[in-house]
Coordinates of C-alpha atoms in Angstrom, one line a residue:
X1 CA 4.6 -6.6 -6.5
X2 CA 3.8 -6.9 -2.7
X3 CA 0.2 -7.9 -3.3
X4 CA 0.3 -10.5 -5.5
X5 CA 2.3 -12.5 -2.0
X6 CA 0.0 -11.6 0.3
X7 CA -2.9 -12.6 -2.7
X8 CA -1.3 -16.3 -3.0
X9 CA -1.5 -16.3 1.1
X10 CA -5.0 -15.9 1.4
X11 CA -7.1 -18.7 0.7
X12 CA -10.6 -19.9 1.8
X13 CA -11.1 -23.7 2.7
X14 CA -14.5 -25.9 2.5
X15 CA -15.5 -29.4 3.6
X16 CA -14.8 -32.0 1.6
X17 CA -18.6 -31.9 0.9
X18 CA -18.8 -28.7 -0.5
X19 CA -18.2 -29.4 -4.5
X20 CA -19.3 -25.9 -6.1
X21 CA -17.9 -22.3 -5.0
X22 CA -21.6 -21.4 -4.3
X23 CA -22.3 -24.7 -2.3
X24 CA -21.9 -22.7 1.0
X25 CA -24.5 -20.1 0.6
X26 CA -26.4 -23.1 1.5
X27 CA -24.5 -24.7 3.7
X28 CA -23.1 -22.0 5.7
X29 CA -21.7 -24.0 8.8
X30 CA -19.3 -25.4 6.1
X31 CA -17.2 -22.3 6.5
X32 CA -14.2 -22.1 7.3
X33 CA -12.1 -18.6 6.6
X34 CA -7.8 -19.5 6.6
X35 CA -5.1 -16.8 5.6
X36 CA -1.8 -17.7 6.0
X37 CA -0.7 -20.4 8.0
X38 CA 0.6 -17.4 10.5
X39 CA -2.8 -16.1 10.5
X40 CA -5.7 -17.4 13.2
X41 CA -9.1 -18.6 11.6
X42 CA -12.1 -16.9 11.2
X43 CA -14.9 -19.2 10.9
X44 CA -18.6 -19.1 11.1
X45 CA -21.2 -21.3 12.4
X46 CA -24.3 -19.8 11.5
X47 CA -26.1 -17.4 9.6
X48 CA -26.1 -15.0 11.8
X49 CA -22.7 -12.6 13.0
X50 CA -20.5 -15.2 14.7
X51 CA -16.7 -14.9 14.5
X52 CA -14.8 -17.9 16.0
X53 CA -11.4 -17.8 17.0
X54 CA -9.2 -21.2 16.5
X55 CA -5.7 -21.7 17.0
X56 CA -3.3 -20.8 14.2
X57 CA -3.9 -23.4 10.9
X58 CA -1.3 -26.3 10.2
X59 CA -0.8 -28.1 7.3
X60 CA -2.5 -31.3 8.8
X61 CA -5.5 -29.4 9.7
X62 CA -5.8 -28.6 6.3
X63 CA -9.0 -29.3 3.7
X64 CA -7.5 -31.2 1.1
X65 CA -7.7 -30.0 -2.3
X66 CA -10.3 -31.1 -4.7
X67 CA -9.4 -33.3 -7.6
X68 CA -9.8 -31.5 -11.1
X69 CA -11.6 -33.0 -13.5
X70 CA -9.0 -30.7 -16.3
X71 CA -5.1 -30.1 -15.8
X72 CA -4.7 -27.0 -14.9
X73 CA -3.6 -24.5 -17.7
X74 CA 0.4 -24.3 -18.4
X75 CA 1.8 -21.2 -17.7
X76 CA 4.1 -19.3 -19.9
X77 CA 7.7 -19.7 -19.8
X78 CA 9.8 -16.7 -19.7
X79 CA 8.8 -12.9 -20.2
X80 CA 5.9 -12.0 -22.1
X81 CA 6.8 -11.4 -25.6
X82 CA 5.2 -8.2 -26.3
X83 CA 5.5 -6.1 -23.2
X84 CA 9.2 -7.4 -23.7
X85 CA 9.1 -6.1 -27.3
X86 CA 7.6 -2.5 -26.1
X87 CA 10.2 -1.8 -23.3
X88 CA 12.6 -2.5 -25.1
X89 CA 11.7 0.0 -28.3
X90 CA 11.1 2.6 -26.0
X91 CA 14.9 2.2 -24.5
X92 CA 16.3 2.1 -27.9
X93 CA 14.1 4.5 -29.6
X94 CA 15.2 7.4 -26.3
X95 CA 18.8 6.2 -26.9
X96 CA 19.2 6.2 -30.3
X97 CA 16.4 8.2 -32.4
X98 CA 15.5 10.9 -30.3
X99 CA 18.6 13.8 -30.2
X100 CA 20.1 14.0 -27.3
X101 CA 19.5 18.4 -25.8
X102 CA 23.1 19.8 -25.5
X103 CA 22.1 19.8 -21.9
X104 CA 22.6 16.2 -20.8
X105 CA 25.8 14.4 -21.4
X106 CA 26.1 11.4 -23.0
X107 CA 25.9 9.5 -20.1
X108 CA 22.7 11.1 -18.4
X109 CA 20.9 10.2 -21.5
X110 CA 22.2 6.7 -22.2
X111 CA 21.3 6.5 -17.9
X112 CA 18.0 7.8 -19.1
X113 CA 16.9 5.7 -22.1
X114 CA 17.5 2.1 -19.7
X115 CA 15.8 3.6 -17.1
X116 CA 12.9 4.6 -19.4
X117 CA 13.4 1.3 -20.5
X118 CA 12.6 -0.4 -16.8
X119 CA 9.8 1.6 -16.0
X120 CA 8.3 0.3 -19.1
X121 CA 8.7 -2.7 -18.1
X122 CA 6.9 -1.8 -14.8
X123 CA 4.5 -0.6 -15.7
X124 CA 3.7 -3.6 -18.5
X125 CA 5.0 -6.5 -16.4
X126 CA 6.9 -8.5 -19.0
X127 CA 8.1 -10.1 -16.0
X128 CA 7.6 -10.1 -12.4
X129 CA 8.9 -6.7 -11.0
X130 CA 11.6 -7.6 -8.8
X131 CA 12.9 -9.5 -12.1
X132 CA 12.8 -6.5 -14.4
X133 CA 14.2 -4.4 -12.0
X134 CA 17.2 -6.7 -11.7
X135 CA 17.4 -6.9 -15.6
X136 CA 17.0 -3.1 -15.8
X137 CA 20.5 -3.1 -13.1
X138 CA 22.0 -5.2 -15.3
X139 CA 21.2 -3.4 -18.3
X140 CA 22.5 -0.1 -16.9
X141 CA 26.0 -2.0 -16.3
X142 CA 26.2 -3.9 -19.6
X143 CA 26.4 -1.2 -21.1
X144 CA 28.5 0.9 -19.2
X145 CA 26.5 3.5 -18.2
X146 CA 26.8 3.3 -14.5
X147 CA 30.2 1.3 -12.7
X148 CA 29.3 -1.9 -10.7
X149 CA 29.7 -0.4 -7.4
X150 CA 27.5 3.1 -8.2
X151 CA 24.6 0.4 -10.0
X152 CA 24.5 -1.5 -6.7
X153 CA 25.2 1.7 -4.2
X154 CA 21.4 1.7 -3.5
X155 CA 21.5 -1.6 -1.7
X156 CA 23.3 -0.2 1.4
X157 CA 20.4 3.1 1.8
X158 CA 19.1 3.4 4.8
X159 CA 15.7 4.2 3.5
X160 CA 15.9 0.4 1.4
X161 CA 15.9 -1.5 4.7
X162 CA 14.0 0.5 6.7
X163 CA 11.0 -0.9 4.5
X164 CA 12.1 -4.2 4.4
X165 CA 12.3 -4.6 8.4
X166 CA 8.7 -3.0 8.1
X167 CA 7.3 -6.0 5.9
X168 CA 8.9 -8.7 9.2
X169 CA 7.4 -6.3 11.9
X170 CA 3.9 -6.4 9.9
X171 CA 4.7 -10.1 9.6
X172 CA 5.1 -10.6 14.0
X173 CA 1.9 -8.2 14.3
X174 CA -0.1 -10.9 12.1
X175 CA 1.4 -14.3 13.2
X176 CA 1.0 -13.2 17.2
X177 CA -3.1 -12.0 15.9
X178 CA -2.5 -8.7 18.0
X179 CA -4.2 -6.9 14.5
X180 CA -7.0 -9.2 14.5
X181 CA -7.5 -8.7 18.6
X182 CA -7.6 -4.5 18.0
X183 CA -9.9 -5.2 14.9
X184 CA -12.2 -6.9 16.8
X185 CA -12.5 -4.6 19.4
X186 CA -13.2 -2.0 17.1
X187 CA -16.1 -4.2 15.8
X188 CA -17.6 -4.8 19.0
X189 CA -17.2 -0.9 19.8
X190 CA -18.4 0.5 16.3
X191 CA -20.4 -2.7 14.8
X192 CA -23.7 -1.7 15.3
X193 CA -24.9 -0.3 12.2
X194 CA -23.2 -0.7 8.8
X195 CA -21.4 2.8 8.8
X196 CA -20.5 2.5 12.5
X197 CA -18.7 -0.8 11.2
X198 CA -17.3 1.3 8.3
X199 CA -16.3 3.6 10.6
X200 CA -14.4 1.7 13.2
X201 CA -12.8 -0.4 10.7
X202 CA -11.3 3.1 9.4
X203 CA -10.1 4.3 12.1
X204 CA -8.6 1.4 13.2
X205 CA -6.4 1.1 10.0
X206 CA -5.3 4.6 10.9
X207 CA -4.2 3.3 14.5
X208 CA -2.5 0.3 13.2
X209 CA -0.7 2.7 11.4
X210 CA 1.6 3.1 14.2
X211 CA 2.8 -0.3 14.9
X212 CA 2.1 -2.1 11.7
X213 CA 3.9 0.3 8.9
X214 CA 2.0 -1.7 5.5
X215 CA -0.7 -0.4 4.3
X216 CA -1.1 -4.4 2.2
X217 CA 0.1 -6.1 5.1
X218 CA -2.8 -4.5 7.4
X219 CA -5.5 -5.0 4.5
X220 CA -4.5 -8.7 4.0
X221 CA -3.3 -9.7 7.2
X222 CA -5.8 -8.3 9.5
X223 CA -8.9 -6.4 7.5
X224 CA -9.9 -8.3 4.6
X225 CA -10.1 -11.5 6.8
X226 CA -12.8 -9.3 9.4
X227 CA -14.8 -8.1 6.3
X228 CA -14.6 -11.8 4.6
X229 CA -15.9 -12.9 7.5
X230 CA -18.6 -10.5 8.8
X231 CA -19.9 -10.4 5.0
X232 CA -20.4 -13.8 4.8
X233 CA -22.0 -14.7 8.3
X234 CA -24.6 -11.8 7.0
X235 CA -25.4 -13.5 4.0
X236 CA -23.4 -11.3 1.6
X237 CA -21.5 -13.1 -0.8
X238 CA -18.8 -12.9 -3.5
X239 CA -19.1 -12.9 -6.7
X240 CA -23.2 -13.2 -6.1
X241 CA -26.1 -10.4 -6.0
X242 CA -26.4 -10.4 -2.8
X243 CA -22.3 -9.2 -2.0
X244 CA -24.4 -5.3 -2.1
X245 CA -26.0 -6.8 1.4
X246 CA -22.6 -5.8 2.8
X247 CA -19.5 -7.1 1.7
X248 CA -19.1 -4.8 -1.3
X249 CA -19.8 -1.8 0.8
X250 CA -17.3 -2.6 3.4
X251 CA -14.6 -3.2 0.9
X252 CA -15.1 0.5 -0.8
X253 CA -14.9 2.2 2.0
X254 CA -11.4 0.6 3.4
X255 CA -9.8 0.6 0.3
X256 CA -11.0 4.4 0.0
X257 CA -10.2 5.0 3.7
X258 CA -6.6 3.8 3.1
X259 CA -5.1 6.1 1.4
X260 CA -5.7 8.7 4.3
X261 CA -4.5 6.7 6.4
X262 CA -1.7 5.2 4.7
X263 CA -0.7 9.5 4.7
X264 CA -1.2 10.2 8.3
X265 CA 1.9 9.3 9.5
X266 CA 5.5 8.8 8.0
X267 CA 5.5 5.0 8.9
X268 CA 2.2 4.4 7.8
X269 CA 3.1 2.6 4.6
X270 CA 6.4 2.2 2.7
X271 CA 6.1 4.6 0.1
X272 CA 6.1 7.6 2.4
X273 CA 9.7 6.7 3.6
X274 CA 11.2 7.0 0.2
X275 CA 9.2 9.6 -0.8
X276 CA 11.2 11.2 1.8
X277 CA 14.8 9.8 0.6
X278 CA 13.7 11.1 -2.5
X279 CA 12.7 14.6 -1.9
X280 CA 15.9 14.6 0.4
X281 CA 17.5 13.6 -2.7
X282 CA 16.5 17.2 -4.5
X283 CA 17.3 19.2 -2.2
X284 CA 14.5 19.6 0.2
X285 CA 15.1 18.6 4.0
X286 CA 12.5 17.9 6.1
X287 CA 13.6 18.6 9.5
X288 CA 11.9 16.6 12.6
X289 CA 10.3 14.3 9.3
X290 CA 8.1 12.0 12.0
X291 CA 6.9 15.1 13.8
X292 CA 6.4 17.4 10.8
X293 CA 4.6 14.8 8.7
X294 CA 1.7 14.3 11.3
X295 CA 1.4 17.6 11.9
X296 CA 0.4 18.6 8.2
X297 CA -1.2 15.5 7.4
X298 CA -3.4 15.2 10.6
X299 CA -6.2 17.8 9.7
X300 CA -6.8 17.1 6.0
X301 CA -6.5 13.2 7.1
X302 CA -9.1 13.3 9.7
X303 CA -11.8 15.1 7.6
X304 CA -10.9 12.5 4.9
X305 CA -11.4 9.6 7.3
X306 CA -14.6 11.3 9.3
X307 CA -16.2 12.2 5.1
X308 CA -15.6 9.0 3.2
X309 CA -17.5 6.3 4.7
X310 CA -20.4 8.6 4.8
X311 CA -19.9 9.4 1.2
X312 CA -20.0 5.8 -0.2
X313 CA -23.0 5.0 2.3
X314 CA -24.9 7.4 0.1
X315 CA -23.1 6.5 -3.5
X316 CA -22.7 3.0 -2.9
X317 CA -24.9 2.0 -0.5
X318 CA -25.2 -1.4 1.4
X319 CA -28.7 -3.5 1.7
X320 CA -28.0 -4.3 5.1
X321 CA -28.1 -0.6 7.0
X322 CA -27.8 -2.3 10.6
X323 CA -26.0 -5.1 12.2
X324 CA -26.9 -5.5 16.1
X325 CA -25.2 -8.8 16.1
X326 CA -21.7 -7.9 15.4
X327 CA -20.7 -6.3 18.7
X328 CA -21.7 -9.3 20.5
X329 CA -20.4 -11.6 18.3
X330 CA -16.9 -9.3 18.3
X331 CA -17.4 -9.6 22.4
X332 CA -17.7 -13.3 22.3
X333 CA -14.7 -13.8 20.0
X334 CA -12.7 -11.7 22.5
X335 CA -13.9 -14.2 25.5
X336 CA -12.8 -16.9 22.9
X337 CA -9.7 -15.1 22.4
X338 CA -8.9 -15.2 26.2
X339 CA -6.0 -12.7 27.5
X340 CA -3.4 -11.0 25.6
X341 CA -1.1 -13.4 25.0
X342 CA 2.6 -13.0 26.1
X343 CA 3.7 -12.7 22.5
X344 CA 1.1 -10.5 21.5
X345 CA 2.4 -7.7 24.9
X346 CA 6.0 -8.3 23.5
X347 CA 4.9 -7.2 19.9
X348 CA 3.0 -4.8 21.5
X349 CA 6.2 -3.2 23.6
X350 CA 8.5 -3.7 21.1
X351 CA 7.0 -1.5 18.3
X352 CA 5.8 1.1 20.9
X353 CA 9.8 0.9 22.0
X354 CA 10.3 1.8 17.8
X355 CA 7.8 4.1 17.2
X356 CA 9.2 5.9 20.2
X357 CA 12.4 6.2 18.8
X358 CA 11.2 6.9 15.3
X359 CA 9.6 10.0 17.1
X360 CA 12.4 11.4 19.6
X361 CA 15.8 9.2 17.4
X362 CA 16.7 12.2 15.7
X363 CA 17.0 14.2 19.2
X364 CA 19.2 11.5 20.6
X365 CA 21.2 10.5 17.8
X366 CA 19.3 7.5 16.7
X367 CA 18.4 7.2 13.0
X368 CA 15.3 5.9 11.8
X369 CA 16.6 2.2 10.5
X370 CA 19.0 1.9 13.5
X371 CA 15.7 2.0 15.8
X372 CA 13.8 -0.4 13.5
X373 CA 17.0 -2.9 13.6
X374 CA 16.6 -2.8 17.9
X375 CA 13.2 -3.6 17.5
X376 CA 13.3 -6.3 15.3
X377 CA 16.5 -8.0 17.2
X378 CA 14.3 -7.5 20.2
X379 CA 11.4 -9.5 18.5
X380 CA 14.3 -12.4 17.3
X381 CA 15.6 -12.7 20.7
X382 CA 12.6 -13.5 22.0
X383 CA 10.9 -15.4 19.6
X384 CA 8.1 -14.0 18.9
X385 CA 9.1 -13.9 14.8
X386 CA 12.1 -16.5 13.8
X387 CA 14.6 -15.4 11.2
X388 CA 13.0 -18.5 8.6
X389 CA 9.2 -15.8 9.0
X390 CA 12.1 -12.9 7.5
X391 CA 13.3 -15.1 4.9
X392 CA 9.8 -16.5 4.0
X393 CA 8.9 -13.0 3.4
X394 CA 8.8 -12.7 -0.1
X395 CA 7.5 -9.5 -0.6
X396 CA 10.3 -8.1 1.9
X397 CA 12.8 -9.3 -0.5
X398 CA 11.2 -8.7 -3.8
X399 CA 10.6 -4.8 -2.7
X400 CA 14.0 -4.5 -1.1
X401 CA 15.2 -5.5 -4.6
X402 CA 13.3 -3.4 -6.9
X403 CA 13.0 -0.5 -4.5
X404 CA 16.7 -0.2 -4.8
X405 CA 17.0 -0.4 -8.4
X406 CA 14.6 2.6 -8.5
X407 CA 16.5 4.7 -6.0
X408 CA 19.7 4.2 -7.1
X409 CA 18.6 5.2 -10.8
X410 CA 16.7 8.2 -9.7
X411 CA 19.7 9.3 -7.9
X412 CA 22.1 9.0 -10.9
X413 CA 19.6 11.0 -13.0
X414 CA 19.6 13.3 -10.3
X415 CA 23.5 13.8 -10.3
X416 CA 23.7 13.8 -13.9
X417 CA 21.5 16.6 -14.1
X418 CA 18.5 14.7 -16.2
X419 CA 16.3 15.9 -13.9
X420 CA 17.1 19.6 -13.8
X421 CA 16.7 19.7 -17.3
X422 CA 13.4 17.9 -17.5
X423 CA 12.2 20.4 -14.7
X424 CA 13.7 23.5 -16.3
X425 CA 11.8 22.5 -19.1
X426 CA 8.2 22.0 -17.9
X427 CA 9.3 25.4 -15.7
X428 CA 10.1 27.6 -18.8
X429 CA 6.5 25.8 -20.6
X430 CA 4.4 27.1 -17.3
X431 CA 6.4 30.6 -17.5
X432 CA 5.3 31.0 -20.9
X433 CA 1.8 30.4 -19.7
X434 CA 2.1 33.3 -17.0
X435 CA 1.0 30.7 -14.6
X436 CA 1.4 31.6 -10.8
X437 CA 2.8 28.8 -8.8
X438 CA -0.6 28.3 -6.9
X439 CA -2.1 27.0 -10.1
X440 CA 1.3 25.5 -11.4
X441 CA 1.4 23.2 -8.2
X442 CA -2.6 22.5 -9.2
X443 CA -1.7 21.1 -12.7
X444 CA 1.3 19.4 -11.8
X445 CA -0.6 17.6 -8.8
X446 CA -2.9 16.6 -10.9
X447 CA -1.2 15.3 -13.5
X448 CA 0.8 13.1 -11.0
X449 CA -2.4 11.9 -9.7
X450 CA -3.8 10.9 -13.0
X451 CA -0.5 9.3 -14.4
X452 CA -0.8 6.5 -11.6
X453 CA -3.5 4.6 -14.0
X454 CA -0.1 3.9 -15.9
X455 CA 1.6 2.1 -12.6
X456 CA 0.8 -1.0 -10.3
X457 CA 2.2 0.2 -7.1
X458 CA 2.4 3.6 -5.8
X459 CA 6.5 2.9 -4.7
X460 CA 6.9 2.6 -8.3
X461 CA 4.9 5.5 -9.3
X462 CA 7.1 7.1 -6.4
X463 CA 10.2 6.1 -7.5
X464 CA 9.7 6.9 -11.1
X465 CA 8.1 10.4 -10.8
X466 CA 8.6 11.5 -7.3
X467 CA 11.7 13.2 -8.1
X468 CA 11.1 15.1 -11.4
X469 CA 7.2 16.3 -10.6
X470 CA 8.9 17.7 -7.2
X471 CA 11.8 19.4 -9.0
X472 CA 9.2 20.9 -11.6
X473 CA 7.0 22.3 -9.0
X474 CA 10.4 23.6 -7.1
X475 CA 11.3 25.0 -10.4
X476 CA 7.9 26.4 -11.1
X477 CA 8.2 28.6 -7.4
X478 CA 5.8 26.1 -5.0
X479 CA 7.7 26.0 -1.5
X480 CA 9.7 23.0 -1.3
X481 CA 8.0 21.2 2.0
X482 CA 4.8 21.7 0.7
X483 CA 5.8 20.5 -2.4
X484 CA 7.3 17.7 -1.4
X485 CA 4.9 16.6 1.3
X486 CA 1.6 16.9 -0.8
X487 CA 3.0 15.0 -3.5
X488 CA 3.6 11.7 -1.0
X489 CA 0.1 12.4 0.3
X490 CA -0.9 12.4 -3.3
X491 CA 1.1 9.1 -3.7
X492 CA -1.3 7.4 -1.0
X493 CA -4.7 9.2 -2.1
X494 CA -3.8 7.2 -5.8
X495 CA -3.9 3.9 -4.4
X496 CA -8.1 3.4 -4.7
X497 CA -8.0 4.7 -8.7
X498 CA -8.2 1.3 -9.8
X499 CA -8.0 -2.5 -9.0
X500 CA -4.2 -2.6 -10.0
X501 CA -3.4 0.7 -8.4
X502 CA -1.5 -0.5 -5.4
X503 CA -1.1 -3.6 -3.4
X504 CA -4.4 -2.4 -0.6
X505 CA -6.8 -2.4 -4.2
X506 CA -5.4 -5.7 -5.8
X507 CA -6.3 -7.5 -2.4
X508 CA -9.5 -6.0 -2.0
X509 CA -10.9 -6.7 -5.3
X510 CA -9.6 -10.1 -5.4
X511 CA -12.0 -11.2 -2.6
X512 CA -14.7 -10.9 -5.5
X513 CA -17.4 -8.1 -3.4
X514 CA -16.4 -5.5 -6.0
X515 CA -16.8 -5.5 -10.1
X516 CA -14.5 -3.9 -11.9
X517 CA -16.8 -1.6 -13.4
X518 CA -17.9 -0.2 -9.9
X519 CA -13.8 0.2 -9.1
X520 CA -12.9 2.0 -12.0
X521 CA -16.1 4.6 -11.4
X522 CA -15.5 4.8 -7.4
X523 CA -12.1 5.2 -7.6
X524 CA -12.0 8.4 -10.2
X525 CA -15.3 10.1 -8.3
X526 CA -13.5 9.6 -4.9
X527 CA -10.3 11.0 -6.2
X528 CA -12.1 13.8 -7.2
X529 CA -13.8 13.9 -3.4
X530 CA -10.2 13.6 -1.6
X531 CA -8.6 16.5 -4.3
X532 CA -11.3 18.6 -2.7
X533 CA -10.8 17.8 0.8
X534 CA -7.2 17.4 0.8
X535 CA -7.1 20.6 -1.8
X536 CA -9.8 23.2 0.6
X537 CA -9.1 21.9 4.4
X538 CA -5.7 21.6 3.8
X539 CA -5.0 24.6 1.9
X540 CA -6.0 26.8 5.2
X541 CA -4.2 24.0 7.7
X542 CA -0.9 24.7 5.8
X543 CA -1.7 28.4 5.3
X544 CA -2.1 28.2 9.0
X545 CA 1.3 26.3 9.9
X546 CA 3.3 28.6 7.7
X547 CA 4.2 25.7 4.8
X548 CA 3.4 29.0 2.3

């Protein structure tokens, strides 16, 4: 998965004197905060709220690593026996015990058995995911169930490298530090209590939305750096008692604030783009999708981002209630920062350029990947990202990879009528029930929302379920925009269930502010809390635009 990149990237550095992990809580001008080496440096001199810019880290600059006194434990070679063992059983038991309904050809089940058989293996990561995905491909033409050219179809959709070129913009928006820049003024505008902070940092995710479309990229690249950092000065630390001072706090509430604004927009975050291919995919067009996505997300979005800080200040509340330092430690960083640089206005222009076109394309002829390609040619021909940042990008790769694999499976089920038989089915179960589609598109929402504790990444639980829980509800008489358009907003609210649940929550509970008991509880009661915003605002927003 995405995260587990970004994860390796961050780091945090001490002086050579600092020997023990908890060495700087006394010896806090030992600090120094490094991401990537793209990323600039926050460091802190004092106790108090002091963010220092530096230039961009190089290797030379660089703490050395402390010798350890013990080698460091082998890993294992290979996939993991067990998960292996599972994912496969599942394939063969589909394939080969289970009949086979009169409904489905041979071929749609065989298709369905190895694609049972890669989710699996998603979901219980005998391997690393881009890996499976590619064993799952190769699976599928082994044993002839799908022709070379069909298996590998996928690779040329429009929707594939659409997210790819998303992961390189995010990657120009971090290495120029135009994300840390607009943080930072949101701290200096916002910073002066602890749900102000909250507050600003939430709403500047949302913003960032529109020219950085990565919901991970944004939380490691540009907000868990700010929080590290802001935590720390105050004398909140990981890992320690004293990370309920702040840091812990601050980390809840983005991670809970990002799944609304990862659904705001269409380019908010990748999994809404082939949400959309998918739903395409079944039949439902979404005409104007940039324009038509805001408009039914915006209400329910804004009452989810102006509700949720307030509710964890009084579930999970800080120690530290005000911090009058930050804003003028924010406004000294920004004197240290100096003028927007030229690099940072071209990154700036370019995805304004993109997002224009991603808006108005469609009137003009211009398809949504076409206008990411001229802004990212734009940003190689004038250097502000060099094509060794693209093919450093791992994550790019990995999820170009894997995201295929998904799509072009889901697709062939699709065609080979799998899934109009699994959504006739679950249709004629809710008939029997005399169920009326209100509380049919209830249940199944729900389900889908629960059955994301079984997944790692919300493109997987996307690309897995997306298409069957939409043709069910189709089936079951829910309108097919609303449908389709709640369940991708229900895609982003699942994000915060868990520390696994998406690349946004693994980061967040890696910097050590958060236990896992505390995610695990959070994450199910604010579920609950956005089913009942998203659920009662938006039920009389949609009324209102017509969606039913």
């Amino acid at each position: 998965m995405e995260s587990l990149a970004l994860l390796r990237s961050l780091s945090v550095s001490t002086s050579s004197s600092a020997t023990h992990p908890y060495f700087r809580r006394y010896h806090p001008k030992s600090l120094s905060f490094h991401s990537s080496p793209t990323l600039r440096s926050l460091s802190i001199y004092s106790t108090r709220f002091t963010l220092h810019a530096t230039a961009s880290s190089s290797p030379e600059n660089q703490t050395e690593p402390l010798p350890s006194s013990s080698p460091p434990p082998q890993q294992q070679q290979g996939a993991k026996l067990i998960p292996l063992a599972i994912s496969v059983s599942i394939g063969l038991i589909v394939r080969f015990i289970i009949p086979r309904p009169e409904q489905v050809t041979s071929q749609g089940w065989q298709l369905l058995s190895v694609f049972l058989f890669t989710i699996s293996g998603l979901v219980l990561g005998p391997l690393p995911v881009g890996a499976w995905a590619f064993i799952g491909l190769t699976a599928s033409i082994v044993t002839k169930t799908l022709p070379f050219s069909t298996a590998f179809a996928a690779f040329t959709n429009e929707l594939i490298w659409l997210i790819a070129i998303s992961f390189f913009f995010a990657r120009g928006f971090i290495k120029t530090g135009l994300g840390d820049r607009i943080a930072t003024y949101f701290v200096r505008c916002l910073g002066k209590s602890t749900l102000g902070l909250s507050y600003g940092l939430a709403f500047c995710d949302m913003l960032m939305g529109l020219i950085m479309p990565s919901t991970m990229a944004r939380a490691g690249g540009v907000f868990l750096p700010v929080i590290k950092s802001l935590s720390l000065s105050a004398g909140s630390y990981p890992g320690d008692p004293s990370s309920r001072k702040l840091g812990s706090f601050l980390i809840q509430t983005q991670l809970q604030c990002s799944g609304a604004s990862g659904a705001i927009l269409l380019t908010s975050a990748a999994q809404n783009l082939l949400c959309l291919k998918l739903a395409r995919e079944v039949g439902v067009v979404i005409s104007n999708p940039w324009i038509t996505w805001f408009k039914v997300a915006s209400v329910p979005a804004f009452v989810s981002l102006l509700c949720t800080p307030l509710i964890i200040y009084k579930l999970y509340p800080p120690e530290l209630k005000h911090t009058p330092e930050a804003p003028a430690a924010a406004a000294k960083k920004l004197e240290r920062l100096g003028p927007i640089t030229k690099n940072e206005w071209i990154m700036l222009a370019s995805m304004a350029f993109t997002v224009s076109l991603w808006v108005f394309g469609e009137a003009i002829g211009i398809a949504s990947v076409v206008s990411a390609m001229i802004g990212l040619s734009t940003l190689l021909l004038l250097g502000v990202i060099n094509w060794d940042d693209c093919l450093s990008d791992k994550s790019a790769w990995d999820s170009l990879t894997w995201f295929a694999v998904l799509i072009g499976m889901a697709g062939q089920l699709t065609n080979l009528g799998v899934v109009a038989w699994m959504s006739d089915c679950v249709a004629k179960l809710l008939q029997s029930l005399s169920l009326t589609w209100p509380a049919s598109f209830i249940i199944l929402q729900a389900c889908y929302l629960l059955i994301h504790y079984l997944f790692a990444s919300q493109t997987g639980h996307a690309g897995a379920l997306y298409s069957p829980f939409l043709a069910m509800q189709i089936a079951a008489g829910v309108p097919g925009v609303l449908a389709a358009l709640c369940l991708a907003f229900n895609n982003n609210l699942s994000g915060a269930l868990a520390h696994y649940s998406g690349g946004p929550a693994a980061l967040y509970y890696g910097a050590g502010y958060v236990d896992l008991r505390d995610m695990f509880r959070l994450g199910f009661v604010m579920a609950l809390v956005q089913a009942v915003i998203w659920g009662g605002v938006g039920s009389f927003w949609w009324k209102f635009l017509g969606l039913y």
